[in-house]
Structures are given as structure tokens and as C-alpha cells.
Amino acid sequence: MHAVEIIIAKRDGHELSDEQIRWIIDSYTKGTVPDEQIASLLMAILWRGMNDRELATWTQAMIDSGERIDLSSVTRPLVDKHSTGGVGDKISLPLCPLVAACGGAVPQLSGRGLGITGGTLDKMESIAGWNMMLTNEQMAEQLESIGVVICAAGADLAPADKKLYALRDVVGCVESIPLISSSIMSKKIAEGTQSLVLDVKVGRGAFMKTVDNARTLAQTMVGIGHRAGVNTVALLTNMDTPLGFTAGNALEVRESLEVLSGRGPADVRELTIRLAEEMLLAAGLDITLPEHNPTMALDDGRALDVWNQMVRAQGGDPEAPLPVAAHRREVKADAAGIVTDLDAYAIGVAAWRLGAGRARKEDAVSAGAGVVWHVREGDDVKAGDLLFELFADDESRFDGGLEALTSAIKIGSDRPNARPLVLEKITFVH
Ligand code: URA
């Protein structure tokens, strides 16, 4: 087999055979086909796409490049979620313990943030002592005893994706629906979950800017999941405007704890409950029963209890104070009016520039850095009202953060229509 023949076949719009796909993924993982040939193939796939068969084989080859975690010792139904990433999207933090409190087992293998959308691991690492590295045995034990783990994916989980993702990032091949969906689904299938709920974000603060593209991505991932025996559904949710009132690692942990205490911002609570209901339904649990009902488990403290157990089991101290940034700035309203627009992308850029995110994988993040916004679309403001608080450990970062926020909010005279949070549900169609 020759890599160049495979590249030319895809470049010219031909289908690749299963054998060709398995060979190229295996050879790249072993290092016998170089980056430049795979970069060229990825660009051809970005333009030409892959059909269902090619995509199923490509995803399976990525799974087979590493281990498939065996969670068969876990007696509760296994169900996970994945979000394609958004600004202020801290939903995994309250959601995973909530689903465990309602009878599911959630093997949440997470990643770090890159760019403007934060990563669950970065947020969890603001908790003193918390350990993200678990062995597969520790994972299975904690899933059985507590019902949830949030931890890092080990080096052996879909290693082909680790190489492919890093390469796509530097050769302009991230925005391809087959490549995104195989990347996400190979990791979720390899982790051993039985069911999966995808939160596909749509809008300015998301990868997918239009509902049409988000729908295609969701349908593709739902199809891959079902063909691999994972019961998968997706929600398309709004990411034009950010979730909650905080973007930044420790700031988002604090807001998640409010939600776990039965309070917190209405949108974060609504999406947490909605995704929990979808996960529990996918896991075959009856959410009308009190023991499986997520609204009840949030309000009576069961979800918070599971959170505390999970944090302690992974070496963390749930009572320890969260880090606070060394410096703070405020932005106040110049004039009175109605908030007509709050832009998720601009707020994400501000939080990132303040130190909450990283430009390169190796960079460290600041746990306390980020943005708190005090208004939402449709709110009335008076001149002098507090709009944003900015937090940073390094004062030189405020100029960039403040500059990003100049375009983040519009204050006008017409009350905007409320945008629905959940736009669509995508299920498998044969
Ligand atoms: N997240 C992933 O894991 N892979 C992608 O390709 C995009 C987002």
C-alpha cells in the first residue's frame, strides 16, 4: 500500500477502501507515514468528505489505534455527555454528579481548553488537591461506588486522534464535519460508555456558527454512535450569548457549586436539568420516579453530595477556598438603556486574554482569571451600573481583556426577543 495513492484517490473524489483507511491510520499512529502525507490527505478529506462507510471505518480505525476501556464491572447504566464547547459552558461540572445522583454512572473523560472555550480539566484543577489521572481500575471502582468520574483521557485512548488533532490544528483542517465527528466519537466509544448525549453548540461562541452545520455535525455523530452500538442523541443549543454569568476556571467552579446547591443562573440550571433528563432517558431510567428525577436531586442536595464524594475520592478538598485572581477591574455602563446583545465570542476572547485560556497546549492557565458579567440580554441598565468585572493575576493582561469587551455588549432601546436555549433534538434515523 502507498500513502500517495490513497491521497490521490481522495483528492480525485474516489472512495477509499476499508483496507486503505485501516492501513493509513495504523501507519500514521506507528509513525511509518509522515505528517506531510497525512496533512495532504486531511485536506483532501476536508474538501471531498467521506461517505458513511468510510467514516465508520475511519472512526473504528482510530478506536483500534488504542485501548477500549472495559467498564463491564460497573452495574449502573453507563452514560456520558460531550459538549462541542462554548463560552461559560461549565455544564459538565454540575451535570455529571447530578446524573450519578439519579442512578447513572458517568465516565467523563475530559480535555483541556484550547482557544476561547474552556476545558473541564482546567476548571476542575482549580480545586485544591484534585487529581485528574486515574487508572482504568480506579475509574471502574469509583463509577461503581460513587457513580461518576471526571478525569483525563489516558495516552492509550485513541492515540491516532491525539496525532491527527494536533496536525489538523496546524494545517487548517479542524473545520471538517467527518474529521470533527470521528475525533469526538472515537474517544467516546473507546471510553466504554453505553449511551451518550451530545450538546452541539451553535452560534458566535461555538465551532458551528449556523444551525445547518450544527445539525449535520450532530446527525453525523449520532449515526457513528449508533453504528458502534452506543445509544447517542444530540441537542443543538444556543451559543450566541454566553452561559451563566462567568467565564474562567475557578469562577465557573463557583457558579457550578451554586447550581449544585439548587440555585445558580437560570440558563445553566435549565440546560443542566435538560441534559440530565436526556442522559437518564438514554440510560433507560424513569425520570418521573423521585430517585431518578434530576430537578429533585438538585434541589434536595443529593447532587451536591455526589460532587463532594467525587472530589474527595480524587484527592481534592471540596471545602478549600477556590483561587482568586490578584487583580480586578470593572466596566460600567456609560448610558441608560436595554441590553440588546451580549456576544459570547467577545467575552470568550476577553477571558482567554486575561489568562483563563491558553494559546498553545503547553501553556499554563490562571485559575482565578476570567470575566463576570452582571447583565443579560433584555436587562435594563442605568448609567454607572456595573456591566463586567475582569480578573487577572497579571495586570498587563487587562488592556487586551478590556479591548475585547468593547464589542461584547450593545445597549439600545428595543427589547430583544428571548432566544431559546435548546434549539433542536437530533435522534438516530435509519
Ligand atoms: N473536539 C475534539 O475532540 N475533536 C475535534 O475535532 C473537535 C473538537
PDB file of C-alpha atoms in Angstrom, residues 122 126 247-251 323-326 351-352 354-358 363-370 391-394 397:
ATOM      1  CA  ASP A 122      -8.684  23.204  33.669  1.00  0.00           C
ATOM      2  CA  SER A 126      -8.712  24.940  40.450  1.00  0.00           C
ATOM      3  CA  ALA A 247     -16.121  32.580  32.121  1.00  0.00           C
ATOM      4  CA  GLY A 248     -12.885  31.450  33.770  1.00  0.00           C
ATOM      5  CA  ASN A 249     -11.788  28.357  35.644  1.00  0.00           C
ATOM      6  CA  ALA A 250     -12.358  28.933  39.383  1.00  0.00           C
ATOM      7  CA  LEU A 251     -15.154  31.422  38.620  1.00  0.00           C
ATOM      8  CA  PRO A 323      -8.290  30.590  43.995  1.00  0.00           C
ATOM      9  CA  VAL A 324      -9.000  34.291  43.479  1.00  0.00           C
ATOM     10  CA  ALA A 325      -7.073  36.411  40.946  1.00  0.00           C
ATOM     11  CA  ALA A 326      -4.697  39.045  42.295  1.00  0.00           C
ATOM     12  CA  ALA A 351     -11.469  35.653  29.415  1.00  0.00           C
ATOM     13  CA  TRP A 352      -8.802  33.980  27.308  1.00  0.00           C
ATOM     14  CA  LEU A 354      -6.961  37.610  30.880  1.00  0.00           C
ATOM     15  CA  GLY A 355      -5.284  34.217  31.373  1.00  0.00           C
ATOM     16  CA  ALA A 356      -8.186  31.755  31.673  1.00  0.00           C
ATOM     17  CA  GLY A 357      -7.225  30.000  28.419  1.00  0.00           C
ATOM     18  CA  ARG A 358      -4.056  29.067  26.587  1.00  0.00           C
ATOM     19  CA  ASP A 363       0.809  26.933  28.309  1.00  0.00           C
ATOM     20  CA  ALA A 364      -0.420  27.134  31.912  1.00  0.00           C
ATOM     21  CA  VAL A 365      -3.764  28.754  32.715  1.00  0.00           C
ATOM     22  CA  SER A 366      -4.532  31.090  35.588  1.00  0.00           C
ATOM     23  CA  ALA A 367      -7.160  29.532  37.880  1.00  0.00           C
ATOM     24  CA  GLY A 368      -8.575  32.857  39.092  1.00  0.00           C
ATOM     25  CA  ALA A 369      -8.605  34.769  35.782  1.00  0.00           C
ATOM     26  CA  GLY A 370     -11.744  35.469  33.790  1.00  0.00           C
ATOM     27  CA  PHE A 391      -9.971  39.209  36.935  1.00  0.00           C
ATOM     28  CA  ALA A 392      -6.284  38.575  36.185  1.00  0.00           C
ATOM     29  CA  ASP A 393      -3.131  37.575  38.035  1.00  0.00           C
ATOM     30  CA  ASP A 394      -1.015  39.665  35.689  1.00  0.00           C
ATOM     31  CA  ARG A 397      -3.419  41.421  30.643  1.00  0.00           C
TER      32      ARG A 397
END
